[in-house]
Amino acid sequence: MREIELLLSLTPRQWDVHLSQARFRVLVAGRRFGKTQLALAELLFATWGRPGSLAWYVAPSYRQAKRIAWTRLKSMLPPAAPAAINETDLSIRLPLGGEIALRGADQYDSLRGNGLDFAVLDEFASMKPEVWPEVIRPALADRRGRALFIGTPQGHDHLYDRFQFAQSQGLAGASTPDSSDEFAGRARAVAGPVSTVADWQAFQFTTLDGGIVSKEELAGAARELDERLYRQEFEASFEGTAFGLAYHAFSREENVRRCEYRAGARILWSLDFNVHPMCSVIAQRQGDTVEVLDEVVLDNANTLLACESFWQRIQGWRGKHNMGTLQIEIYGDASGHQRRTSGAGTDWNLIREFFAQRYGQSTAHIRAATSNPGVRDRVNLVNSRLLSAAGERRLFIDPKCRQLILDFERVCWRADELGQPTTELDKSDRMRTHTSDALGYYLAQAFPPYAKIGERHDRIF
Ligand SMILES: Nc1ncnc2c1ncn2[C@@H]1O[C@H](COP(=O)(O)OP(=O)(O)OP(=O)(O)O)[C@@H](O)[C@H]1O
Ligand SMILES: [Mg+2]
């Protein structure tokens, strides 16, 4: 074993990848598997004691490369052998060895013109796919350099294509030394002698395989995520883009039940500021469980009418439970800060005034978010409350919430002209999405998406 291999300890599954002889390796693994750590170790393995060698760590952006890898890489340098560190260029020249540089796939020009011995493409799914064929692959040609693609799945994208290709090549066994590229059925030029090692090898590991995240931690994540997202993020599964029904976790049998207002509970009111119809939901929370008690769906309404309607609905509870002051929390669409559905003040200002006039009968806290979460993130979150990957249901709907139930049973993802899924909901039926949107705004604020485990910040939930 080489000295550098003794200095850097790898987990058993990291070893599996390290020991592969394949020229191009594709590692698909769950979050916190130890992907980046392996990437950095591989950079040192590729350059240590190899004068003149050059290896690159490529992240989706220069900033990401610096944030994720720079400090870590420097801390992995063997202290006994001082290296020349260039902070401006994010490069390290090793004593008696080669050079390692960090690069961002967003800065195309900085990527050209170098002959490389090794390149790691970390978070490959978040890079422009052209980076490989146009820049990195040509740079590896003259030195017959190696490459390691790394990522956590994000659906059927170019990481998936690479993984599939590597898997098919790996299974095929031997291939030609320069059959290195091109997947998807393109003819391969046969050049040179046939090697006994496959050029490509694919690896797929779960987060648990990595041995870094504990079972308990994973169980926590399973409670917070819906099944598909859990499989993607922690089991490294390539889930197809959500298509068809948006709220796939909903079950009329399991999520619909009689929900009665509990005396003294805070009344949660969450609004969508669509006009025709204007929709809101009234809910209560006990610990982690949310019960939707009622919905307010008004045709051709404005915010004031919605406030009045809501106010009427809750008066019965005050009388029944002999309560003086009702505690109300109000949530909803962040766009209500600018929008004026009734011409006068902004939606949120109208609500503020309405409840100010009823001070004494109610204490209203406005919890309007300043921005809305992404639609997919919000829908994923609602699904996780309807049914988590751990099998828990923590969202229940009273049967009188007819429009909300119809939303859960009917709202679909919109398809584009070619029939491909989009990241928007189908709004072709004017009655659909608004009630579930209203509930989603509340849930997104009350239960912020699972504390991000991992380094991928661009698109998570
Ligand atoms: N072989 C190892 N020995 C000790 N610690 C390790 C090892 N591999 C990884 N780690 C530690 O585990 C944590 C996660 O590792 P790393 O960042 O490499 O995972 P990742 O799969 O890249 O995560 P992400 O999904 O966030 O990109 C880090 O704190 C890292 O230092
Ligand atoms: Mg990483």
XYZ file of N, CA, C and O and ligand atoms in Angstrom, residues 8-12 14-15 27 29-41 57 68 72 76 122-123 150-152 207 210-213 233-234 452-457, ligand 1:
203
model
N -4.622 8.358 4.770
C -6.028 8.731 4.641
C -6.892 7.497 4.870
O -6.792 6.531 4.143
N -7.726 7.564 5.891
C -8.528 6.362 6.152
C -9.839 6.452 5.385
O -10.473 7.509 5.317
N -10.205 5.326 4.799
C -11.457 5.260 4.047
C -12.393 4.266 4.720
O -11.951 3.336 5.381
N -13.676 4.485 4.510
C -14.660 3.510 5.000
C -14.650 2.313 4.035
O -14.163 2.439 2.899
N -15.203 1.167 4.461
C -15.154 -0.013 3.574
C -15.738 0.251 2.187
O -15.167 -0.179 1.174
N -16.024 3.142 0.661
C -15.123 4.058 -0.055
C -13.948 3.276 -0.640
O -13.513 3.551 -1.757
N -13.495 2.293 0.105
C -12.411 1.437 -0.399
C -12.841 0.732 -1.685
O -12.071 0.619 -2.637
N -20.070 7.114 -9.065
C -20.508 6.779 -7.706
C -21.792 7.533 -7.396
O -21.814 8.768 -7.345
N -24.578 7.842 -4.541
C -24.771 7.453 -3.141
C -25.663 8.455 -2.437
O -25.820 9.595 -2.863
N -26.247 7.987 -1.328
C -27.130 8.843 -0.540
C -26.361 9.975 0.110
O -25.124 9.992 0.127
N -27.114 10.896 0.655
C -26.481 12.019 1.308
C -25.635 11.563 2.489
O -25.984 10.630 3.187
N -24.556 12.251 2.670
C -23.611 12.018 3.770
C -23.012 10.615 3.740
O -22.655 10.072 4.784
N -22.937 10.044 2.558
C -22.290 8.751 2.416
C -20.791 8.874 2.674
O -20.135 7.946 3.147
N -20.262 10.051 2.311
C -18.813 10.250 2.359
C -18.271 10.415 0.952
O -17.117 10.090 0.668
N -19.102 10.950 0.066
C -18.735 11.079 -1.354
C -17.619 12.099 -1.544
O -16.613 11.840 -2.210
N -17.818 13.274 -0.943
C -16.835 14.336 -1.139
C -15.501 13.960 -0.494
O -14.424 14.215 -1.058
N -15.598 13.321 0.662
C -14.374 12.893 1.345
C -13.568 11.942 0.451
O -12.363 12.070 0.300
N -14.279 11.013 -0.163
C -13.616 10.073 -1.067
C -13.026 10.841 -2.251
O -11.891 10.579 -2.675
N -13.777 11.804 -2.759
C -13.301 12.588 -3.902
C -11.969 13.247 -3.574
O -11.020 13.200 -4.369
N -11.890 13.829 -2.395
C -10.667 14.550 -2.027
C -9.505 13.574 -1.807
O -8.367 13.840 -2.213
N -9.831 12.439 -1.204
C -8.784 11.430 -1.019
C -8.271 10.966 -2.381
O -7.054 10.822 -2.582
N -10.672 18.979 -8.913
C -11.951 18.764 -8.237
C -12.907 19.756 -8.887
O -12.697 20.963 -8.822
N -17.224 23.780 -0.304
C -17.313 22.369 0.071
C -15.936 21.756 0.312
O -15.745 20.973 1.229
N -11.351 21.530 3.637
C -11.208 20.091 3.901
C -9.985 19.513 3.226
O -9.251 18.721 3.806
N -6.478 17.776 4.862
C -6.098 16.374 4.608
C -4.646 16.226 4.166
O -4.149 15.112 4.011
N -17.924 16.398 -8.695
C -18.757 16.209 -7.499
C -20.091 16.893 -7.731
O -20.151 17.977 -8.310
N -21.172 16.297 -7.235
C -22.534 16.811 -7.465
C -22.780 16.966 -8.961
O -23.276 17.991 -9.434
N -19.589 11.859 -9.268
C -20.203 11.641 -7.955
C -21.527 12.377 -7.873
O -21.646 13.498 -8.376
N -22.491 11.763 -7.215
C -23.738 12.499 -7.007
C -24.760 11.716 -6.221
O -24.631 10.510 -6.010
N -25.765 12.459 -5.777
C -26.974 11.857 -5.211
C -28.036 12.029 -6.290
O -28.093 13.083 -6.919
N -27.097 5.764 2.110
C -26.436 6.535 3.173
C -25.982 5.595 4.281
O -24.878 5.730 4.812
N -22.728 3.943 3.927
C -21.566 4.806 4.166
C -21.048 4.680 5.583
O -19.876 4.930 5.856
N -21.925 4.333 6.517
C -21.506 4.126 7.900
C -21.264 5.422 8.663
O -20.752 5.396 9.774
N -21.639 6.552 8.090
C -21.372 7.820 8.766
C -22.621 8.336 9.485
O -22.548 8.849 10.584
N -23.785 8.170 8.864
C -25.033 8.612 9.488
C -25.649 7.415 10.222
O -25.753 6.322 9.662
N -32.997 10.564 -1.555
C -31.914 11.224 -0.821
C -31.060 10.270 -0.002
O -29.870 10.492 0.151
N -31.658 9.238 0.535
C -30.908 8.379 1.459
C -30.679 6.966 0.933
O -29.861 6.244 1.454
N -31.602 20.418 6.534
C -30.878 19.851 5.408
C -29.675 19.051 5.870
O -28.745 19.587 6.428
N -29.731 17.775 5.628
C -28.548 16.950 5.843
C -27.810 17.030 4.533
O -28.371 16.719 3.495
N -26.606 17.439 4.566
C -25.840 17.353 3.332
C -25.553 18.695 2.709
O -25.993 19.728 3.172
N -24.831 18.603 1.614
C -24.181 19.751 1.055
C -24.937 20.351 -0.127
O -24.588 21.403 -0.609
N -25.957 19.625 -0.616
C -26.586 20.071 -1.846
C -27.679 21.070 -1.510
O -28.726 20.714 -0.996
N -27.440 22.316 -1.804
C -28.387 23.331 -1.381
C -29.277 23.828 -2.508
O -30.221 24.539 -2.278
N -13.430 7.907 5.583
C -13.890 8.818 6.448
N -13.371 8.891 7.678
C -13.825 9.797 8.572
N -14.800 10.688 8.328
C -15.362 10.664 7.115
C -14.949 9.728 6.123
N -15.678 9.946 5.016
C -16.500 10.962 5.325
N -16.316 11.389 6.567
C -17.032 12.485 7.248
O -18.432 12.314 7.074
C -19.073 13.529 6.785
C -19.782 13.425 5.443
O -18.827 13.216 4.429
P -18.931 13.876 3.000
O -19.122 15.348 3.083
O -17.772 13.401 2.241
O -20.266 13.188 2.522
P -21.068 13.468 1.159
O -21.602 12.151 0.742
O -20.247 14.219 0.206
O -22.245 14.371 1.722
P -23.261 15.318 0.872
O -24.372 14.403 0.490
O -23.642 16.327 1.883
O -22.490 15.885 -0.280
C -17.997 14.598 6.787
O -17.998 15.227 8.042
C -16.715 13.811 6.604
O -15.634 14.451 7.206
